[in-house]
mmCIF file of C-alpha atoms and ligand atoms in Angstrom:
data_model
loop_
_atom_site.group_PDB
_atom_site.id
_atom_site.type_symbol
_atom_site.label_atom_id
_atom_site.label_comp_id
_atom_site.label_asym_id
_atom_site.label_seq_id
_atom_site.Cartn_x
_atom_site.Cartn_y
_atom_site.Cartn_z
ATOM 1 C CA UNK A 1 72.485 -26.876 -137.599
ATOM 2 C CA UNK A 2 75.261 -25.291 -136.335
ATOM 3 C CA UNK A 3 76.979 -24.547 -138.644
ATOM 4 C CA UNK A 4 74.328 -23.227 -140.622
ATOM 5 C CA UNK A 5 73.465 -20.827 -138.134
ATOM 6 C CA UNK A 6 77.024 -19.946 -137.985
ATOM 7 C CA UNK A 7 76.516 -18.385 -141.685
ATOM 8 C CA UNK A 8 73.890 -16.659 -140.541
ATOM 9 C CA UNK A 9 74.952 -15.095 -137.549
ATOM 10 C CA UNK A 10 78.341 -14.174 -139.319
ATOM 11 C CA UNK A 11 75.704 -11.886 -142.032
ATOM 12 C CA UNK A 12 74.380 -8.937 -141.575
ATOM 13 C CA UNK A 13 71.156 -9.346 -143.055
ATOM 14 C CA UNK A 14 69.621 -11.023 -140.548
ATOM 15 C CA UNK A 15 69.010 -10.503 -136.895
ATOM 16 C CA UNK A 16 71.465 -12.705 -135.341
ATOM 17 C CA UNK A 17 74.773 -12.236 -134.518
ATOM 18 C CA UNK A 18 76.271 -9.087 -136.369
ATOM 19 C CA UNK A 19 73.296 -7.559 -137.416
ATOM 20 C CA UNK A 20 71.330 -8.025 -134.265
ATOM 21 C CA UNK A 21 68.402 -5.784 -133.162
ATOM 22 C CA UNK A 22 68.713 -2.896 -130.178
ATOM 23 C CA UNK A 23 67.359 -3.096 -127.379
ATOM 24 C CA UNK A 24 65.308 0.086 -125.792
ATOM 25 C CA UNK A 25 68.717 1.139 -124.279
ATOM 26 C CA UNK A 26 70.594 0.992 -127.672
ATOM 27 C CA UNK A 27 73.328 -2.509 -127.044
ATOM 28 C CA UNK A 28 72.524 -5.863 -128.406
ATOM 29 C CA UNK A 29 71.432 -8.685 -126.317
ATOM 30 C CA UNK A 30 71.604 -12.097 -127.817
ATOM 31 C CA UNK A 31 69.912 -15.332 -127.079
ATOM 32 C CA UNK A 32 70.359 -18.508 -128.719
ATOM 33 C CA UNK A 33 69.079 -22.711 -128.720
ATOM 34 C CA UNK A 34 70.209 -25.934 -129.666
ATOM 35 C CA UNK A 35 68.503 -29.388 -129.056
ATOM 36 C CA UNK A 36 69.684 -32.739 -130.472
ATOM 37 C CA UNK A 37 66.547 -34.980 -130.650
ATOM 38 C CA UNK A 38 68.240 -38.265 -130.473
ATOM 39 C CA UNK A 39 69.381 -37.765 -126.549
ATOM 40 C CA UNK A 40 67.060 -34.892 -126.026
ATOM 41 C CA UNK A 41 70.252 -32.791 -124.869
ATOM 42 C CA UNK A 42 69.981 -29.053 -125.145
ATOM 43 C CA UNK A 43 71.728 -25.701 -124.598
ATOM 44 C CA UNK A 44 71.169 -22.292 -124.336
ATOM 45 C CA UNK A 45 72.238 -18.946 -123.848
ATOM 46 C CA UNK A 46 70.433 -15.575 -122.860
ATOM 47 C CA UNK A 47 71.345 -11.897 -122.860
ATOM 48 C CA UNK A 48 74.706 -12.372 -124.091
ATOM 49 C CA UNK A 49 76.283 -9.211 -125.570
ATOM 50 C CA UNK A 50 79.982 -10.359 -126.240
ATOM 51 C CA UNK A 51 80.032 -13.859 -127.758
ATOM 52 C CA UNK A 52 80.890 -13.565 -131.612
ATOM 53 C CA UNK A 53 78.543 -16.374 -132.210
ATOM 54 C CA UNK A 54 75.542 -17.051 -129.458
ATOM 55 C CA UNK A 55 74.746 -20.439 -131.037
ATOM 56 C CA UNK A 56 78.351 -21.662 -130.436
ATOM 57 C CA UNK A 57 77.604 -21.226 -126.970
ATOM 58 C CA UNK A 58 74.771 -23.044 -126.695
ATOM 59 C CA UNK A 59 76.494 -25.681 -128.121
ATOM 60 C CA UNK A 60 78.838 -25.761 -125.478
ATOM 61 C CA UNK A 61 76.463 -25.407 -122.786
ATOM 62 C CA UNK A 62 74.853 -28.672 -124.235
ATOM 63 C CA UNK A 63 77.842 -30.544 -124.265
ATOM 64 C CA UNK A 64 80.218 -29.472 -121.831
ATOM 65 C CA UNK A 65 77.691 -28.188 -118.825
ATOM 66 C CA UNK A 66 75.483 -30.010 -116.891
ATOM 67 C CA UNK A 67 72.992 -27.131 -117.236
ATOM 68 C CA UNK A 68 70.115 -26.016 -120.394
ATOM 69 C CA UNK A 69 70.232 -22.297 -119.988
ATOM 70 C CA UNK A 70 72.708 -20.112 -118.688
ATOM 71 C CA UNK A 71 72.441 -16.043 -119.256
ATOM 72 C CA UNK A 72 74.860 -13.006 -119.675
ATOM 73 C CA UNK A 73 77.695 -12.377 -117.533
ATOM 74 C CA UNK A 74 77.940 -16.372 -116.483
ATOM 75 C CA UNK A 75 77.103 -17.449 -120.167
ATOM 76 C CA UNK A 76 80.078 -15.096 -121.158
ATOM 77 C CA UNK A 77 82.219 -16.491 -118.673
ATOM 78 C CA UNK A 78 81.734 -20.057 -119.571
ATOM 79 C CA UNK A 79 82.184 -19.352 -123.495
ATOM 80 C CA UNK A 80 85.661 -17.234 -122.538
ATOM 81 C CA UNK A 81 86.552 -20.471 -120.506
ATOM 82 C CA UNK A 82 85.442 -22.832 -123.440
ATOM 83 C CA UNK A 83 87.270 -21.039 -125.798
ATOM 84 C CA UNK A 84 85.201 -19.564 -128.153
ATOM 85 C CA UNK A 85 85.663 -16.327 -129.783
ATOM 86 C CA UNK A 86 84.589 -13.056 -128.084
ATOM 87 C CA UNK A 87 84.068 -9.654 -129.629
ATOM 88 C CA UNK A 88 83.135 -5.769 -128.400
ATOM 89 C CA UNK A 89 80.054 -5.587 -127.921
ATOM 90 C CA UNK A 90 80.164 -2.589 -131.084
ATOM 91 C CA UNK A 91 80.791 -5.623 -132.987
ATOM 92 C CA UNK A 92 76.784 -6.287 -133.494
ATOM 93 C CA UNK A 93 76.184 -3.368 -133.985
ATOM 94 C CA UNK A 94 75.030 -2.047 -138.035
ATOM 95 C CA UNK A 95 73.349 1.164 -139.254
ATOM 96 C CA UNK A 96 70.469 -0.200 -140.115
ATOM 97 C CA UNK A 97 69.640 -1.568 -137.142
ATOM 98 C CA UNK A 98 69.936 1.172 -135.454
ATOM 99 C CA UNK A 99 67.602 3.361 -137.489
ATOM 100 C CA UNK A 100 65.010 0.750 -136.779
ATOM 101 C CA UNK A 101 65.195 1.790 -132.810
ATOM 102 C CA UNK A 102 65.310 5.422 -133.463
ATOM 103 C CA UNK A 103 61.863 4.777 -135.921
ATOM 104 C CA UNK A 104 60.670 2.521 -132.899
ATOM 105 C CA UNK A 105 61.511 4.684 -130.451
ATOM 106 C CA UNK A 106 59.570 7.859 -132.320
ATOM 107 C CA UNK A 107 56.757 5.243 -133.010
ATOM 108 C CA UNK A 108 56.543 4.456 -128.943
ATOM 109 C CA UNK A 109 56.204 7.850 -128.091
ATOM 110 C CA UNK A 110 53.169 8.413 -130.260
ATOM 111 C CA UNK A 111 52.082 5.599 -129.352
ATOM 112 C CA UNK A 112 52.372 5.816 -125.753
ATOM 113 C CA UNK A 113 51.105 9.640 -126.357
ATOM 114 C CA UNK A 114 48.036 8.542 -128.075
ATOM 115 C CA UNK A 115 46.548 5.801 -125.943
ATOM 116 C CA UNK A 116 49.209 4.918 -123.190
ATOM 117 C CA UNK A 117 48.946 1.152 -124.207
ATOM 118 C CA UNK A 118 52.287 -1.237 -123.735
ATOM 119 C CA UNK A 119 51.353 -3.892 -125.371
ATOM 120 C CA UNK A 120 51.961 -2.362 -129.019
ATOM 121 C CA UNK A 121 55.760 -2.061 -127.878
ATOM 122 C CA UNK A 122 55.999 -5.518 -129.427
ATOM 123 C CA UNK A 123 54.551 -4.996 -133.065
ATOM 124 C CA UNK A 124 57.773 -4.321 -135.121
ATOM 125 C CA UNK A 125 58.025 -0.244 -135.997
ATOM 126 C CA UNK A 126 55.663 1.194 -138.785
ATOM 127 C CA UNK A 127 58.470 1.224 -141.534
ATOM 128 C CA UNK A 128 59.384 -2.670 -140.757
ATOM 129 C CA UNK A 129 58.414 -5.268 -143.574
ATOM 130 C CA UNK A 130 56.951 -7.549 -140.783
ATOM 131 C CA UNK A 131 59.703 -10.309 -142.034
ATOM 132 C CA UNK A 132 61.277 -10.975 -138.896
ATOM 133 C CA UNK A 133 65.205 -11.744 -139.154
ATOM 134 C CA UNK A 134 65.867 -14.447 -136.380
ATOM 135 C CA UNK A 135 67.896 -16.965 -137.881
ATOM 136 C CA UNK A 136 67.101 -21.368 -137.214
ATOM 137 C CA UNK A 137 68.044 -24.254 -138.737
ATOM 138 C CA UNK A 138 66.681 -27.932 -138.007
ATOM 139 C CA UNK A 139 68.683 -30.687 -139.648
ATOM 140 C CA UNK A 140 67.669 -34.587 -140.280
ATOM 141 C CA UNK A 141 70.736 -36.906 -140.277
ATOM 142 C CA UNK A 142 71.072 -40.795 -142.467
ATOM 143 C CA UNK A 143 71.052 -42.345 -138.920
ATOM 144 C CA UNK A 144 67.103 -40.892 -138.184
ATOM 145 C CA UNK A 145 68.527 -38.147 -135.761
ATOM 146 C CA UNK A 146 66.779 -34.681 -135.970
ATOM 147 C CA UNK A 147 68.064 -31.313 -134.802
ATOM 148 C CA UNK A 148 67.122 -27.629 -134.127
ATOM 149 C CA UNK A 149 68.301 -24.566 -133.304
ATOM 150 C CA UNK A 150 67.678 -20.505 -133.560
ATOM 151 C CA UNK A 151 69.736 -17.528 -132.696
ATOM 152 C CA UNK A 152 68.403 -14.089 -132.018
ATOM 153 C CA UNK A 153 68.776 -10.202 -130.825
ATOM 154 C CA UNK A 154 65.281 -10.484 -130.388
ATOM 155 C CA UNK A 155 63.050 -7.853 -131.157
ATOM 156 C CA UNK A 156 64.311 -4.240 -131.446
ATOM 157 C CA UNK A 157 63.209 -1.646 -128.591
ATOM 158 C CA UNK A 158 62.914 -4.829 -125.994
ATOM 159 C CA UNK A 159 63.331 -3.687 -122.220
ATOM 160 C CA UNK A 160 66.784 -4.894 -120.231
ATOM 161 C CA UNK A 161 67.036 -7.934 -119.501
ATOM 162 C CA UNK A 162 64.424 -9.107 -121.749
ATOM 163 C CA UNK A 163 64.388 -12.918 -122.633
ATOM 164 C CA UNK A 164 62.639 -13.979 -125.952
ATOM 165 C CA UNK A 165 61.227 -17.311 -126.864
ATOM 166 C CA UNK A 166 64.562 -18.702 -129.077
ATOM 167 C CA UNK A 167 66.454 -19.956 -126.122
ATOM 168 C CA UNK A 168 63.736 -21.586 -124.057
ATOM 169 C CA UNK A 169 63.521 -25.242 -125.223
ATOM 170 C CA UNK A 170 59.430 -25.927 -125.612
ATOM 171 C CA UNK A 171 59.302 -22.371 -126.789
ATOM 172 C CA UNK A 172 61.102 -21.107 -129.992
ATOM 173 C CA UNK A 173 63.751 -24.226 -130.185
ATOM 174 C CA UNK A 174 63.134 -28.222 -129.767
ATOM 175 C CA UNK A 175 64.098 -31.564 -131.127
ATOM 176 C CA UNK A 176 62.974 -34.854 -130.286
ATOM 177 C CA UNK A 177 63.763 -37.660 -132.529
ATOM 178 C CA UNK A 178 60.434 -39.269 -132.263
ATOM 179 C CA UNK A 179 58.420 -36.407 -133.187
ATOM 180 C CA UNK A 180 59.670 -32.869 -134.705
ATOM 181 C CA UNK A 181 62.559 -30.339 -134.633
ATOM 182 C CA UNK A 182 61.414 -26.874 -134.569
ATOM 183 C CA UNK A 183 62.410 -23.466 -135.032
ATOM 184 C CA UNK A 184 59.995 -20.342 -134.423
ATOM 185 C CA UNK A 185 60.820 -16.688 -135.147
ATOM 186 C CA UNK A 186 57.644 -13.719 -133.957
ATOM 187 C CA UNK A 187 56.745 -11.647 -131.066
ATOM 188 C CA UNK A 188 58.960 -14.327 -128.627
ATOM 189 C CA UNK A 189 56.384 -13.425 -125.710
ATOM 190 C CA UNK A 190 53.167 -15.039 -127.301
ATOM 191 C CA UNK A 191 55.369 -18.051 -128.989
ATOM 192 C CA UNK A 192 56.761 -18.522 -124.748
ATOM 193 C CA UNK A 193 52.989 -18.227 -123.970
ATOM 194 C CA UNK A 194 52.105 -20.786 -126.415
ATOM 195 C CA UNK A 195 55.125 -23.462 -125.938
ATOM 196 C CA UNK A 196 54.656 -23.259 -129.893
ATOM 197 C CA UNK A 197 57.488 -25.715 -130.169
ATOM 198 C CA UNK A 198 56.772 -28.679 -128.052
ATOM 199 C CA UNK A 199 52.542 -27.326 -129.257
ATOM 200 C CA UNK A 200 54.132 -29.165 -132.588
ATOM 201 C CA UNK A 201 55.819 -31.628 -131.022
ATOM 202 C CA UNK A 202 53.169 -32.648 -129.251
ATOM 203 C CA UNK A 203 50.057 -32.931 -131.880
ATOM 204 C CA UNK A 204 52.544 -35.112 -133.375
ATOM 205 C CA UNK A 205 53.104 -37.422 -130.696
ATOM 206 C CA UNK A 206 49.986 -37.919 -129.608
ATOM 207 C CA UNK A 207 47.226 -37.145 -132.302
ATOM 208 C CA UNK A 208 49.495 -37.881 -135.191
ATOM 209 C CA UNK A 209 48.630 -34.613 -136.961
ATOM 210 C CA UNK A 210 50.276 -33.874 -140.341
ATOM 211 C CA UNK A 211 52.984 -31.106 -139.519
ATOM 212 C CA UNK A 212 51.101 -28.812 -141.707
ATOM 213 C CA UNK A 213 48.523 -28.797 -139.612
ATOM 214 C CA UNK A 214 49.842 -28.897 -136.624
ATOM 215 C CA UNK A 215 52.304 -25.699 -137.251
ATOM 216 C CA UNK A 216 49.071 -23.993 -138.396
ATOM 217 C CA UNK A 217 47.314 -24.883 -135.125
ATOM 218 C CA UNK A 218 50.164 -23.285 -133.203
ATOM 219 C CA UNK A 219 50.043 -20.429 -135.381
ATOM 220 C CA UNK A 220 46.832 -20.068 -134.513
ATOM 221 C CA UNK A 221 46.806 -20.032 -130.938
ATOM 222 C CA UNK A 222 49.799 -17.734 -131.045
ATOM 223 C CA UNK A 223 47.742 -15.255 -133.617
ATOM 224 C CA UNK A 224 44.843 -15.584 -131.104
ATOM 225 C CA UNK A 225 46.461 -13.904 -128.467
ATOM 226 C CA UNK A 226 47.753 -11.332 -131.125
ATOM 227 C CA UNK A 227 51.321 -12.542 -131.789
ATOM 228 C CA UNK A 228 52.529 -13.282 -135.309
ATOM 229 C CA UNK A 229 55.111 -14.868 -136.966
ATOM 230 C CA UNK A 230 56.597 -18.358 -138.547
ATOM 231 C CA UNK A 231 57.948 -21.677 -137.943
ATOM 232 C CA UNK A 232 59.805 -24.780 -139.771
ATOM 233 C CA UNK A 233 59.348 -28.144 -138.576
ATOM 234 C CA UNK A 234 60.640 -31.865 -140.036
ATOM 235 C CA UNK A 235 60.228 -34.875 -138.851
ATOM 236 C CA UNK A 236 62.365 -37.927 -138.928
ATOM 237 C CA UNK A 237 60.507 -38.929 -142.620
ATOM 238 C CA UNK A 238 62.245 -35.745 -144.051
ATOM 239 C CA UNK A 239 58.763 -34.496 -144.415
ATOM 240 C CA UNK A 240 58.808 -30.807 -143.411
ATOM 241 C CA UNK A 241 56.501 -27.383 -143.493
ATOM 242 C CA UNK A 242 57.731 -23.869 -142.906
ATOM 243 C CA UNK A 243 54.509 -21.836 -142.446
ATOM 244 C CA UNK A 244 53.730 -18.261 -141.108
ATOM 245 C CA UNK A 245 51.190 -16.012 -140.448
ATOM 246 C CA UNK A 246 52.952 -13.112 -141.182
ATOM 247 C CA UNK A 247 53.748 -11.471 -144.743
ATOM 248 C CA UNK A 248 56.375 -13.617 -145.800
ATOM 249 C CA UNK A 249 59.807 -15.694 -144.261
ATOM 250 C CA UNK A 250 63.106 -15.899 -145.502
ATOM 251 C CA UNK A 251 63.937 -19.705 -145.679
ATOM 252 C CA UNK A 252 65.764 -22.197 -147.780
ATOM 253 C CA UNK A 253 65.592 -25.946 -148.252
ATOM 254 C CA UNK A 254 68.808 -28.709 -148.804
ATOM 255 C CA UNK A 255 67.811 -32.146 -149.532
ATOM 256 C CA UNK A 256 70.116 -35.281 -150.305
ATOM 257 C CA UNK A 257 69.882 -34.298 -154.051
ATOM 258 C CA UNK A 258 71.831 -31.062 -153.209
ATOM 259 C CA UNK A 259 69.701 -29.015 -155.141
ATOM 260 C CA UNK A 260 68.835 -25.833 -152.715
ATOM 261 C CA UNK A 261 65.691 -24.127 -152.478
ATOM 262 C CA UNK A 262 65.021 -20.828 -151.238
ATOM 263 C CA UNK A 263 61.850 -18.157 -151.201
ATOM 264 C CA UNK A 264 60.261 -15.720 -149.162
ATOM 265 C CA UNK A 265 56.440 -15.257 -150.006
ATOM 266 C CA UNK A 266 53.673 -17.555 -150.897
ATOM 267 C CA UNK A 267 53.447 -20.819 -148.541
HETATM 268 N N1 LIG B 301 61.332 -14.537 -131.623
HETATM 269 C C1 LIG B 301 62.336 -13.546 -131.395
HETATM 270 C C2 LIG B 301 62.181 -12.994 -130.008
HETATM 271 O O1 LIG B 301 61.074 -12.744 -129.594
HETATM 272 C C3 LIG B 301 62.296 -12.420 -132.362
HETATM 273 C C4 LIG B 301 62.242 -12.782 -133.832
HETATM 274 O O2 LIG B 301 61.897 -13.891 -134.182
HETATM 275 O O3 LIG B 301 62.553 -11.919 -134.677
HETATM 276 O O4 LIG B 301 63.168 -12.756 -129.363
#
């Protein structure tokens, strides 16, 4: 899982890592998750803006601190200490991203002009394909064990200090061996309102649902209080469903056969 984040967050087509979104004040605040669902461990980093690779972090907060979540300066502290590799902050940063906050930022003034309403802060800018870019992996080992994990710069034009739903476990990340591992990407705030991960995890523990169904129901509650966006789930069958609500979702499949999968539309 990590590692396959690690691809990600090294590209910069998607919005993790190098590539990230802006926030309001124009830097790049990442936040990042990992959970291993055999031992329920899980890590987590928040509003970093100088580790090269967030989800490295959260790896290390998983296995080398006694803690889940630990956010900016401290987070960037303990990955200096653990070694990992650090970077300017103008590392993140990419032209294209940064026309998407000046097109947000002239869409939130006519927006706020028009009808003074905050809430539409959160839909993505006119001009943006409503694909959104966070990057996740979950991962099913031969030995039954099931992982997740997502890394993020969040959503473009966010307010300081701003904390999405990838990093909180329950939320936009979570494993458990037993059940599901789940990523999310969408408007964080109504996936964080939802618990859309452990809203999975849960159907399956208790009501057995098929994981289609059971993303779809979380989907639904999340769409319900006007969020939007996608999730992939598997279980410890190697059954899995990536669905969304939104118009489409970059994803790819492995299996054991080797034979990779990848699309972007249709469900
Ligand atoms: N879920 C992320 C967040 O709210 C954004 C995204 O998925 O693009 O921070």
């Amino acid at each position: 899982v990590q590692r396959a984040i690690n691809v990600m967050e090294d590209s910069p087509l998607f919005n993790a890592g190098k590539g990230a979104v802006f926030t309001h004040d124009g830097k790049n605040e990442l936040d990042a998750a990992i959970m291993d669902g055999k031992t329920k461990m899980a890590g987590a980093v928040a509003g970093v803006t100088t580790i090269k690779n967030p989800i490295n972090a959260a790896y290390a907060v998983m296995t080398k601190s006694p803690h889940v979540l630990m956010i900016s300066n401290g987070a960037e502290l303990f990955a200096k200490e653990q070694g990992l590799v650090m970077v300017e902050p103008s590392y993140f940063k990419t032209d294209f991203r940064w026309q998407q906050l000046q097109n947000a930022l002239k869409d939130e003034k006519i927006t706020l002009d028009h009808n003074g309403k905050s809430a539409s802060l959160l839909l993505p800018p006119k001009n943006y394909d409503y694909k959104y870019g966070t990057v996740g992996a979950v991962a099913l080992d031969k030995d039954g064990n099931l992982a997740a994990g997502t890394s993020t710069g969040g959503m473009t034009n966010k307010r300081y200090g701003r904390v999405g739903d990838s990093p909180i476990i329950g939320a936009g990340t979570y494993a458990d061996n037993n059940t599901v591992a789940v990523s999310a990407t969408g408007t964080g705030e109504m996936f964080i309102r939802t618990s859309t991960a452990y809203n999975i995890a849960a159907q399956v523990k208790y009501k057995n649902t098929p994981l289609k169904e059971a993303a779809q129901n979380a989907l639904d509650e999340v769409k319900n209080i006007n969020g939007s966006g996608g999730v992939i789930v598997l279980d410890k069958n190697g059954n899995y469903t990536m669905s969304f609500n939104t118009e489409g979702m970059y994803r790819g499949t492995i299996g054991n056969d080797g034979k990779a999968i990848v699309s972007i539309y249709e469900q």
